[in-house]
Coordinates of C-alpha atoms in Angstrom, one line a residue:
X10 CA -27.5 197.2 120.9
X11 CA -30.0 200.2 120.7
X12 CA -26.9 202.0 118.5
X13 CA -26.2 199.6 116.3
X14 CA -29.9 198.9 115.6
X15 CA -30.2 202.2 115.0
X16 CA -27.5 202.8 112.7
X17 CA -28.6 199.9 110.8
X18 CA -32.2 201.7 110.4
X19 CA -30.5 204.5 109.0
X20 CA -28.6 202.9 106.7
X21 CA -31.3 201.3 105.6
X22 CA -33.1 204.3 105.4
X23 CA -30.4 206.1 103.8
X24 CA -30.0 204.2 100.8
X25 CA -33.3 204.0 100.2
X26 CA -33.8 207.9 100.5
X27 CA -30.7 208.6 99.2
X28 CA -30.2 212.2 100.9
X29 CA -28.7 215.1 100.0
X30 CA -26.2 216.8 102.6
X31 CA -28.1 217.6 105.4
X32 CA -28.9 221.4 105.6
X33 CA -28.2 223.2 108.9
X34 CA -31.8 224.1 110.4
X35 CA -33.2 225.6 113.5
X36 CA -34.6 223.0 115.8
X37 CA -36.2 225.8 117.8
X38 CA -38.0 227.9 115.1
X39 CA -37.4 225.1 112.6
X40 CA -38.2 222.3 110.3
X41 CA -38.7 218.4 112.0
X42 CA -39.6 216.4 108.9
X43 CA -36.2 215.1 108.0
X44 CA -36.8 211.6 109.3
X45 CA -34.1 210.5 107.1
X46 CA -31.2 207.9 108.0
X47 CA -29.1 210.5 109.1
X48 CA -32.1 212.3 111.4
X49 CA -32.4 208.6 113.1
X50 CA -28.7 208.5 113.9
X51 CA -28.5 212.3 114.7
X52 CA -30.7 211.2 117.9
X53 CA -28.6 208.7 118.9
X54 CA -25.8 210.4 118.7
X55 CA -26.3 213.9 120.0
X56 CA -22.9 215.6 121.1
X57 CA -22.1 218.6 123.8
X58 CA -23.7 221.8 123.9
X59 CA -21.4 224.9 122.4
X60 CA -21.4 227.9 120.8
X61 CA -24.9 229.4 120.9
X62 CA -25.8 226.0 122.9
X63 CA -26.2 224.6 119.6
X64 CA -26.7 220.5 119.5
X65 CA -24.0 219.1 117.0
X66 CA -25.3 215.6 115.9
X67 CA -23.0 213.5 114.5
X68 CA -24.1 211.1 111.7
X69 CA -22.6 207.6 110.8
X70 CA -20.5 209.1 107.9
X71 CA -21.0 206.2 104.8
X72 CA -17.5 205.3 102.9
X73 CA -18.6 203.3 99.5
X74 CA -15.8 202.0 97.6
X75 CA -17.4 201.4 94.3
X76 CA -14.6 203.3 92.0
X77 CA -15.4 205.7 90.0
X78 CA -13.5 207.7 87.2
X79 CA -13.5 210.9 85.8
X80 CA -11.3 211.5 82.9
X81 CA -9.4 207.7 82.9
X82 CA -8.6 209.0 86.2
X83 CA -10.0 206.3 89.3
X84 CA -11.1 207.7 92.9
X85 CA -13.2 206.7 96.2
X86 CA -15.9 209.0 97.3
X87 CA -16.3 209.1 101.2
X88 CA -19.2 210.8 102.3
X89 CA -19.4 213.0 105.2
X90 CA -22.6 214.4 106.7
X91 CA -23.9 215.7 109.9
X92 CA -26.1 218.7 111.1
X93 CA -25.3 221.3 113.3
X94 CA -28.7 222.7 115.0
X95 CA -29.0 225.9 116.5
X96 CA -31.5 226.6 119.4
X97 CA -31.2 230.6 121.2
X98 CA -34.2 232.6 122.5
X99 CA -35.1 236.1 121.7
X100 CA -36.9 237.7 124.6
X101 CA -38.7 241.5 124.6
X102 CA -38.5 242.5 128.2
X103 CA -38.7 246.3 129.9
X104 CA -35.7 247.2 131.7
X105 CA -33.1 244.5 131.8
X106 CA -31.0 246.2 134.2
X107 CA -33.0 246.5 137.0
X108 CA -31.6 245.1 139.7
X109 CA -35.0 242.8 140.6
X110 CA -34.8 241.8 136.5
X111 CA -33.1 238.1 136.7
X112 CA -34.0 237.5 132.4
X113 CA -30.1 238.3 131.7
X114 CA -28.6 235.6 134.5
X115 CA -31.3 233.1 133.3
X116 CA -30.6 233.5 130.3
X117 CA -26.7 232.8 130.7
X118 CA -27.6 229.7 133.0
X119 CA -29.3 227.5 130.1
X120 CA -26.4 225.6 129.2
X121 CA -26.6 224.6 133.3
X122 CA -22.5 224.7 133.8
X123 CA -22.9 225.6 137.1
X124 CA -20.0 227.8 137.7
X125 CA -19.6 231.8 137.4
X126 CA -19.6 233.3 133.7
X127 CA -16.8 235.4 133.0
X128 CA -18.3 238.2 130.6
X129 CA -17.2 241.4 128.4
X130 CA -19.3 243.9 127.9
X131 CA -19.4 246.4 124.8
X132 CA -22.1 249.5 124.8
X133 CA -22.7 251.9 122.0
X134 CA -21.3 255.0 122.9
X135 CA -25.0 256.8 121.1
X136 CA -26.5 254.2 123.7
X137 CA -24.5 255.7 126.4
X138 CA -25.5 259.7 125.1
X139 CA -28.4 258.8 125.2
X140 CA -29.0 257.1 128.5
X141 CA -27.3 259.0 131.0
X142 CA -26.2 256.7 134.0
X143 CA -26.2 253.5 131.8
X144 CA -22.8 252.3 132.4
X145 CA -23.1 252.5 136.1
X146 CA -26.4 250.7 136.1
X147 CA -25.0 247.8 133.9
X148 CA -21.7 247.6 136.9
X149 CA -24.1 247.8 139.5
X150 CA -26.4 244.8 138.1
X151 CA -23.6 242.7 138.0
X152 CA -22.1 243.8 140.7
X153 CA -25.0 242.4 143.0
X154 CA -24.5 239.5 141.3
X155 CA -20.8 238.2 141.6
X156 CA -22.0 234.6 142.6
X157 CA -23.1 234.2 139.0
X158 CA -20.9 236.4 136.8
X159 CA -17.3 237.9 136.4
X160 CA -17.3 241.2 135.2
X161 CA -14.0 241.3 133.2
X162 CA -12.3 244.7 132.9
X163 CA -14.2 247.6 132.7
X164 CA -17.4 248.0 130.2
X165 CA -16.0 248.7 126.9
X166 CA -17.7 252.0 124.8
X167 CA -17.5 251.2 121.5
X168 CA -18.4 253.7 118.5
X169 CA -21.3 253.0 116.7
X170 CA -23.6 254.0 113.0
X171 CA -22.8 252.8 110.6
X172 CA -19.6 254.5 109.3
X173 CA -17.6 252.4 112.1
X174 CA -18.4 249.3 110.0
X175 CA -16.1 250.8 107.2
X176 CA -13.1 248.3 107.5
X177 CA -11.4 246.0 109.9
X178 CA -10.0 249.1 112.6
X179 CA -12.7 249.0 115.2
X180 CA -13.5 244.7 114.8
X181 CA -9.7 244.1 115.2
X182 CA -9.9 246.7 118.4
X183 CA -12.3 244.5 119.8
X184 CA -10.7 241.2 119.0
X185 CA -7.5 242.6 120.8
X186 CA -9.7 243.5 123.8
X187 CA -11.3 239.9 123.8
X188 CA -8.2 238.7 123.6
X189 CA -6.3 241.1 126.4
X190 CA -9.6 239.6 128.3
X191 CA -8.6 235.7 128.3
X192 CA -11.9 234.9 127.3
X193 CA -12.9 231.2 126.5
X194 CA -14.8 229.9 124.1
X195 CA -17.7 229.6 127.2
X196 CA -17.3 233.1 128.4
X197 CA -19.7 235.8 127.1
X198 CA -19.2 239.0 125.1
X199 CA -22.5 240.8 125.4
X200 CA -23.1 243.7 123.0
X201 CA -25.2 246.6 123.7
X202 CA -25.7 248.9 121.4
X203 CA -27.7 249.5 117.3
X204 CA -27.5 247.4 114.5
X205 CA -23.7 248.3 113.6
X206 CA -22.7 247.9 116.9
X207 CA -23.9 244.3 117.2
X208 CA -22.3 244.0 113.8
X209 CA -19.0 244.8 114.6
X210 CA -19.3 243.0 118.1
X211 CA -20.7 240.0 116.9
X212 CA -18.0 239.8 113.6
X213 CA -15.1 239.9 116.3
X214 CA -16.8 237.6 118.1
X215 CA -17.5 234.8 116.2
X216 CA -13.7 235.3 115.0
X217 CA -12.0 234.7 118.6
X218 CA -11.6 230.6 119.3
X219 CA -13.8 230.0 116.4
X220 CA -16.5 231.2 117.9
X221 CA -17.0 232.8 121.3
X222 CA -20.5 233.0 122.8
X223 CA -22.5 236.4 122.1
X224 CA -25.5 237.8 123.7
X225 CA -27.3 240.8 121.8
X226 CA -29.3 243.6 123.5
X227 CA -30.3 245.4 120.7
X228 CA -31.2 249.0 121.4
X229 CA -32.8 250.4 118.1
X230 CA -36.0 249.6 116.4
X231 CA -34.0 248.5 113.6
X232 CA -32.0 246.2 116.0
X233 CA -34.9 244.8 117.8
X234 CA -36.8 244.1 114.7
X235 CA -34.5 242.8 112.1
X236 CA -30.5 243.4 112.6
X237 CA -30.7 241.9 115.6
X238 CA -32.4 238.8 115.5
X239 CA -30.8 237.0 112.8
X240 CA -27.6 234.8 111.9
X241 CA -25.5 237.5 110.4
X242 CA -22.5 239.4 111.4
X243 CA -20.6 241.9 109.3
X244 CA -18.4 244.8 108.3
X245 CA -18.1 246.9 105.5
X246 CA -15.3 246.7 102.8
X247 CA -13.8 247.1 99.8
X248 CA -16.3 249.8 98.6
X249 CA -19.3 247.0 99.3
X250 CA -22.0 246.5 102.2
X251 CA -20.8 243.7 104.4
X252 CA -18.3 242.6 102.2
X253 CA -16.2 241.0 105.1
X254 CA -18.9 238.5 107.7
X255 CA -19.9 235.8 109.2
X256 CA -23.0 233.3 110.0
X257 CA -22.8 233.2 113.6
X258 CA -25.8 232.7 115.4
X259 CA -26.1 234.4 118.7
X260 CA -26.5 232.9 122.0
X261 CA -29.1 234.9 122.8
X262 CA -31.2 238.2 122.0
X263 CA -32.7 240.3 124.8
X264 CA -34.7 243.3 123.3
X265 CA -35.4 245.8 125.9
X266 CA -38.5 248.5 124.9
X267 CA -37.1 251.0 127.4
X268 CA -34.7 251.9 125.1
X269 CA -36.6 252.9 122.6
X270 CA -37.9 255.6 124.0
X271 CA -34.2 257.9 123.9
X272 CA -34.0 257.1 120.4
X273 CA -34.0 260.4 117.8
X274 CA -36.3 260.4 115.2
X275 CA -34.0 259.0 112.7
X276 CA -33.9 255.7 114.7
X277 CA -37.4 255.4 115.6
X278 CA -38.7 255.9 112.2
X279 CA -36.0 254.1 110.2
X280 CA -36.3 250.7 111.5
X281 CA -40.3 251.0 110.7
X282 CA -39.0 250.3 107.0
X283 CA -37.5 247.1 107.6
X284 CA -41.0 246.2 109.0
X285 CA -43.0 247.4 105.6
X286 CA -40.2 245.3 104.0
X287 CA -41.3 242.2 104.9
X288 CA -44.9 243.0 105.3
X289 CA -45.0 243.9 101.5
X290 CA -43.4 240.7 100.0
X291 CA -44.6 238.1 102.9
X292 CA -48.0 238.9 105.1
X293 CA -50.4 241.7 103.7
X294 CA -52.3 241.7 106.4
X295 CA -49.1 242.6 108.4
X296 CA -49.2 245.2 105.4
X297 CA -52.6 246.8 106.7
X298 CA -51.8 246.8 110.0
X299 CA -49.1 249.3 109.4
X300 CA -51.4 251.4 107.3
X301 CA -53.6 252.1 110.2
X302 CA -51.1 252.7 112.4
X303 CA -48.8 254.4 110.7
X304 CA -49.7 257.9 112.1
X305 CA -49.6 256.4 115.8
X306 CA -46.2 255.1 114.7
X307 CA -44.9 259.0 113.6
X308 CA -46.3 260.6 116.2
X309 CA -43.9 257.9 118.5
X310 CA -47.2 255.8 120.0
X311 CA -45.2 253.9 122.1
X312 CA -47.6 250.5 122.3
X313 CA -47.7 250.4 118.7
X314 CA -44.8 250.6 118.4
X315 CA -43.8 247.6 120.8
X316 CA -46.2 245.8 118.5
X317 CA -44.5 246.5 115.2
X318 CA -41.4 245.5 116.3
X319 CA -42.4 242.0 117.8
X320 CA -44.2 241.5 114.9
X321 CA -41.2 242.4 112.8
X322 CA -38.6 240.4 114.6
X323 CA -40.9 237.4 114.3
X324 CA -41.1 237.4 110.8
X325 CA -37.5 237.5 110.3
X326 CA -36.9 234.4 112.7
X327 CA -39.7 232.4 111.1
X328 CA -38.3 233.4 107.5
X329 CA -34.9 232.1 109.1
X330 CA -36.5 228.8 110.2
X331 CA -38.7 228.2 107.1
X332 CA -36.7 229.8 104.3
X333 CA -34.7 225.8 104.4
X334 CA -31.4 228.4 103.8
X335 CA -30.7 230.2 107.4
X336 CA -27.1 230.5 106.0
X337 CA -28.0 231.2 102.3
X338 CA -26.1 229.3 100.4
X339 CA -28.4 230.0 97.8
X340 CA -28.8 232.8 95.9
X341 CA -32.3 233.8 97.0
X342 CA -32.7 236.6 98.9
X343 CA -36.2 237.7 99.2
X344 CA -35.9 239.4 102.6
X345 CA -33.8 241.8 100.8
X346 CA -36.4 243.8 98.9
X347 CA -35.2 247.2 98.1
X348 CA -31.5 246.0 99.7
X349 CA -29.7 246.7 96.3
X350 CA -30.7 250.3 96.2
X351 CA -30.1 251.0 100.1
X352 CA -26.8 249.5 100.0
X353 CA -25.8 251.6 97.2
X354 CA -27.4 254.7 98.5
X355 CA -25.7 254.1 101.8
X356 CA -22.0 253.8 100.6
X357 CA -23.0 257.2 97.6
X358 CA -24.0 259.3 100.8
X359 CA -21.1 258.1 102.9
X360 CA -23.7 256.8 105.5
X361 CA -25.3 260.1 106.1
X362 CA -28.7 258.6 105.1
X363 CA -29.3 255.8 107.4
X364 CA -29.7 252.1 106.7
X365 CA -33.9 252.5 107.2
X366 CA -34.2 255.6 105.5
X367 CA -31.7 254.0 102.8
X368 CA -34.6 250.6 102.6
X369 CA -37.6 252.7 102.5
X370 CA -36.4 254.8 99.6
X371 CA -35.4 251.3 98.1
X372 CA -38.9 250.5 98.5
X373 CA -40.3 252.8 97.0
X374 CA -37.9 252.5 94.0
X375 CA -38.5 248.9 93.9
X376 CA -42.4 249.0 93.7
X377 CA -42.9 251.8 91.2
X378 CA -40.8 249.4 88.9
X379 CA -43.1 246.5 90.0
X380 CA -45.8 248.7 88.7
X381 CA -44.5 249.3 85.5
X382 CA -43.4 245.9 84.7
X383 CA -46.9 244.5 85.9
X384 CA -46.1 242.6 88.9
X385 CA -48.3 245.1 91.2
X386 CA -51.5 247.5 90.3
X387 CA -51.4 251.4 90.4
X388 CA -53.5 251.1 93.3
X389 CA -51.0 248.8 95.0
X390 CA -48.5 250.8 94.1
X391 CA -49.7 253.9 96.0
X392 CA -51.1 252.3 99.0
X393 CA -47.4 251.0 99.4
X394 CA -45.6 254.7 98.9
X395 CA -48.4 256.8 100.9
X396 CA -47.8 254.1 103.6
X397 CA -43.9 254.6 103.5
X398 CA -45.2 258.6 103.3
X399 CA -47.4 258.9 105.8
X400 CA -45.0 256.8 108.6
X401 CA -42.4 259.8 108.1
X402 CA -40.4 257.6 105.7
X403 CA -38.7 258.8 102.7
X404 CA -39.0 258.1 99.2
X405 CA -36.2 260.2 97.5
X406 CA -32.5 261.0 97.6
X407 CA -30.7 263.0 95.2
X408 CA -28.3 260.5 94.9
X409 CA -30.5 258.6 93.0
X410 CA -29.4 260.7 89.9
X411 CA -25.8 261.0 90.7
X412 CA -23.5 259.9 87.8
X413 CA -20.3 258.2 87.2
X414 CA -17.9 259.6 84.4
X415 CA -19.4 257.2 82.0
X416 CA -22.8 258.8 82.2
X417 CA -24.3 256.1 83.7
X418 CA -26.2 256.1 86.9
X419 CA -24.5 255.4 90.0
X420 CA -26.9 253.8 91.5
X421 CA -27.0 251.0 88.6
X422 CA -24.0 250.0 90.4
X423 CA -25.5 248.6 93.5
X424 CA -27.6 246.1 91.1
X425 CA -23.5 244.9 90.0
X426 CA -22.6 244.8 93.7
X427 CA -25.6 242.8 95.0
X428 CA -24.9 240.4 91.6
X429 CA -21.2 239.5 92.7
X430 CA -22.4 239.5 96.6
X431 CA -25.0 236.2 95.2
X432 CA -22.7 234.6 93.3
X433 CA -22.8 235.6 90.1
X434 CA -26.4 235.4 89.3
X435 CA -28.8 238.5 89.5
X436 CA -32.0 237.9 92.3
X437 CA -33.8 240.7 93.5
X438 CA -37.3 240.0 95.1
X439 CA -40.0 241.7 93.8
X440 CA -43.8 242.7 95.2
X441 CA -46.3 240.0 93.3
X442 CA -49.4 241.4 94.7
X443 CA -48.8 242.9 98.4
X444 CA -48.0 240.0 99.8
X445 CA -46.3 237.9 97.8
X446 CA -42.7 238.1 96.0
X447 CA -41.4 237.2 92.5
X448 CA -37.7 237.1 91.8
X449 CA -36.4 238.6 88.9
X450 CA -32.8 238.5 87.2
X451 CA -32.6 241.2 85.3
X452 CA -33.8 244.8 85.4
X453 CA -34.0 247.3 82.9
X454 CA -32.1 250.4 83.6
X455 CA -34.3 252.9 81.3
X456 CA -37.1 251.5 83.8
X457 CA -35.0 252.5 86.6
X458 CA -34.4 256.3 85.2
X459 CA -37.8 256.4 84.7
X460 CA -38.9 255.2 88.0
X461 CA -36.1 258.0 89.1
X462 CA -37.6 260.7 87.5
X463 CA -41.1 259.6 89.2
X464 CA -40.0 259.3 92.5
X465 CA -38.2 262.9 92.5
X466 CA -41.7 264.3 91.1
X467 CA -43.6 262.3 94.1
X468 CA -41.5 263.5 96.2
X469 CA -42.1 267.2 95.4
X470 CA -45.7 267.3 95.5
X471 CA -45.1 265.3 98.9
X472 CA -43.1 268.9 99.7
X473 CA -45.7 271.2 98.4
X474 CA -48.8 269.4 100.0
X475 CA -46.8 269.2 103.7
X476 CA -45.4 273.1 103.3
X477 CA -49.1 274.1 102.2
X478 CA -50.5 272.4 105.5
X479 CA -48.1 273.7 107.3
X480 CA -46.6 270.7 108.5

């Protein structure tokens, strides 16, 4: 009676809203004002737990048979909607593999199954440099475990930066070792490892069964605090930055600050761009907070570091819950300020500058041209590049001024590629203020060659000023 009451409501409900297609959302970081004919029989009829114990909710699909035609030609519209709602922690802890740390077993019990988890286990082989004994830690954590989990095979080291996300060899290596596994859809495949790593993992992950249930340890700044967090998998191909990917939420993210501290200086600094990134187009004071510490930060201060990063990685999740697009269907893309350039820089230098250092000199590109199309002051301007400056970051490549054949700058290019990768339509996000964000559709390349030309100069009194300190 309860059911068919409630359908009623929301058919009542429903045609007096008349709703679009419900949009997938984020119960745990998300929106809960949908209280729409479809939200009323969602509750009702709430299905299983899978994937990333995600809640699929079925809704009372609505058939009308009112014809309709469209060039003399008649047809019946049936109507099908329902939400799929995704709910996954992401938890900063110290040591994970301790054998007194429980967070990882915890974590694999939420769905409440009750049995022993059969896992595979993938670690970045510049995780595995880097932390000598690592490997035998990880066996010997589970191996004190065996009433919960089932180690299957041996850990797996798996290549990582980002030039192992260049086409399908390494994900389809991984797929055949899922596969050589017998892993179900309810086993885990638990990456450990930097932002490509996770990439790769989590792309031949979310391939096998449709979908086989991923935990991320994320080992890099840039990991912890951006790659890491979100709903994206990927690899590169076809000349283009994650041309080839998935939206595959992850069933959980453990972030452990230990290993932050065997990280090089490349991949301490690098993933501090990604946090001026979304400081600069979404929370200023975020913004100022980095100013001050941004010595503390190059000189590897450890707590603020932590800070930053927790900071970071909550922006991005509350940008995925709010942004109403977690799988951007859209074309907006604000969290991708100074993405175009990056991208492009990335694939021109054949990854030897790294994804952060590829951002922050995309910053820096994308700001001076907010300055000289008005969006941002002169003052704005330089508080953003002395920041970017004074964290170690860098705000020049010479690949800015390569050139095709035809004379024109390469790095125009990447504006084409992040066009076709939106769908068809230009959106870059822009600085409105520090803060704040405009999106623009077009951009003026003798802008761009100017803002070229200023950056190189920047850069070289940058030199002079750090070689006449001594520094």
């Amino acid at each position: 009676v309860l059911t068919m009451l409630a359908l009623r409501v929301g058919e009542l409900l429903t045609d007096t809203a008349n709703p679009a297609m419900t949009a997938v959302s984020f119960p745990s970081i998300g929106s809960r004002n949908r209280w729409t004919g479809e939200s009323c029989c969602a509750i009702i009829h709430c299905m299983a737990i899978v994937g990333s114990r995600s809640m699929m909710k079925l809704i009372k699909p609505e058939s009308r048979q009112t014809e309709k035609h469209l060039g003399g030609f008649p047809f019946e519209d049936y109507r099908q909607s329902f939400t799929v709602s995704f709910d996954y922690p992401v938890s900063f802890t110290r040591d994970l593999f301790h054998p007194t740390n429980n967070l990882l077993i915890s974590v694999m019990d939420r769905p409440e199954e009750h049995r022993r988890h059969r896992i595979k286990v993938f670690v970045d082989d510049g995780v595995v440099r880097a932390t000598p004994g690592i490997v035998e830690r990880i066996e010997a954590y589970f191996q004190c475990r065996q009433d919960s989990v089932e180690p299957v095979g041996t850990i797996e080291i798996v290549p990582g930066g980002e030039r192992q996300k260049d086409g399908w060899d390494l994900a389809r290596r991984i797929m055949d070792n899922i596969a050589a596994s017998h892993l179900c859809r309810q086993s885990y495949v638990i990456a450990i490892g930097g932002g490509s790593v996770l990439d790769i993992v989590g792309f031949a992950a979310s391939l096998v069964h449709r979908g086989t249930r991923l935990i991320r340890i994320p080992t890099t700044v840039l990991a912890q605090n951006d790659a890491g967090v979100g709903v994206k998998n990927g690899i590169d191909d076809c000349g283009m930055k994650n041309f080839a990917g998935t939206f595959a939420p992850p069933f959980a993210v453990l972030s452990d600050y230990e290993f932050l501290r065997t990280l090089s200086d490349k991949y301490w600094l690098g993933g501090i761009a990604e946090a001026y990134k979304v400081a600069i187009i979404k929370d200023r004071e975020f913004f100022d907070d980095l100013c001050r510490v941004s010595i503390k930060l190059r000189n590897r201060d450890e707590a603020a570091m932590e800070a930053v990063v927790k900071r970071c990685a909550i922006s991005h999740l509350e940008h995925i819950r709010n942004s109403g697009d977690p799988f951007e269907f859209g074309a907006s893309r604000p969290l991708d300020f100074g993405h175009w350039c990056a991208h492009k820089l990335e694939l021109l230098s054949d990854y030897d500058i790294g994804h952060g250092q590829a951002v922050s000199i995309g910053i820096a590109l994308d700001t001076h041209y907010a300055c000289q199309v008005g969006l941002i002051s002169l003052h704005e301007q330089d508080a953003i590049i002395d920041a970017l400056i004074k964290t170690g970051l860098p705000i020049w490549s010479d690949f800015l001024e390569m050139k095709a054949a035809d004379g024109r700058l390469e790095i125009l290019r990447g504006l084409d590629d992040f066009q076709e990768h939106l769908g068809g339509e230009l959106h870059i996000a822009l600085p409105n203020g520090i803060g704040q964000s405009v999106e623009v559709h077009k951009m003026d390349a003798d802008i761009i060659a100017k803002t070229i030309a200023y950056l190189k100069q920047r850069a070289s009194l940058t030199r002079i000023a750090a070689y006449s300190r001594g520094s």
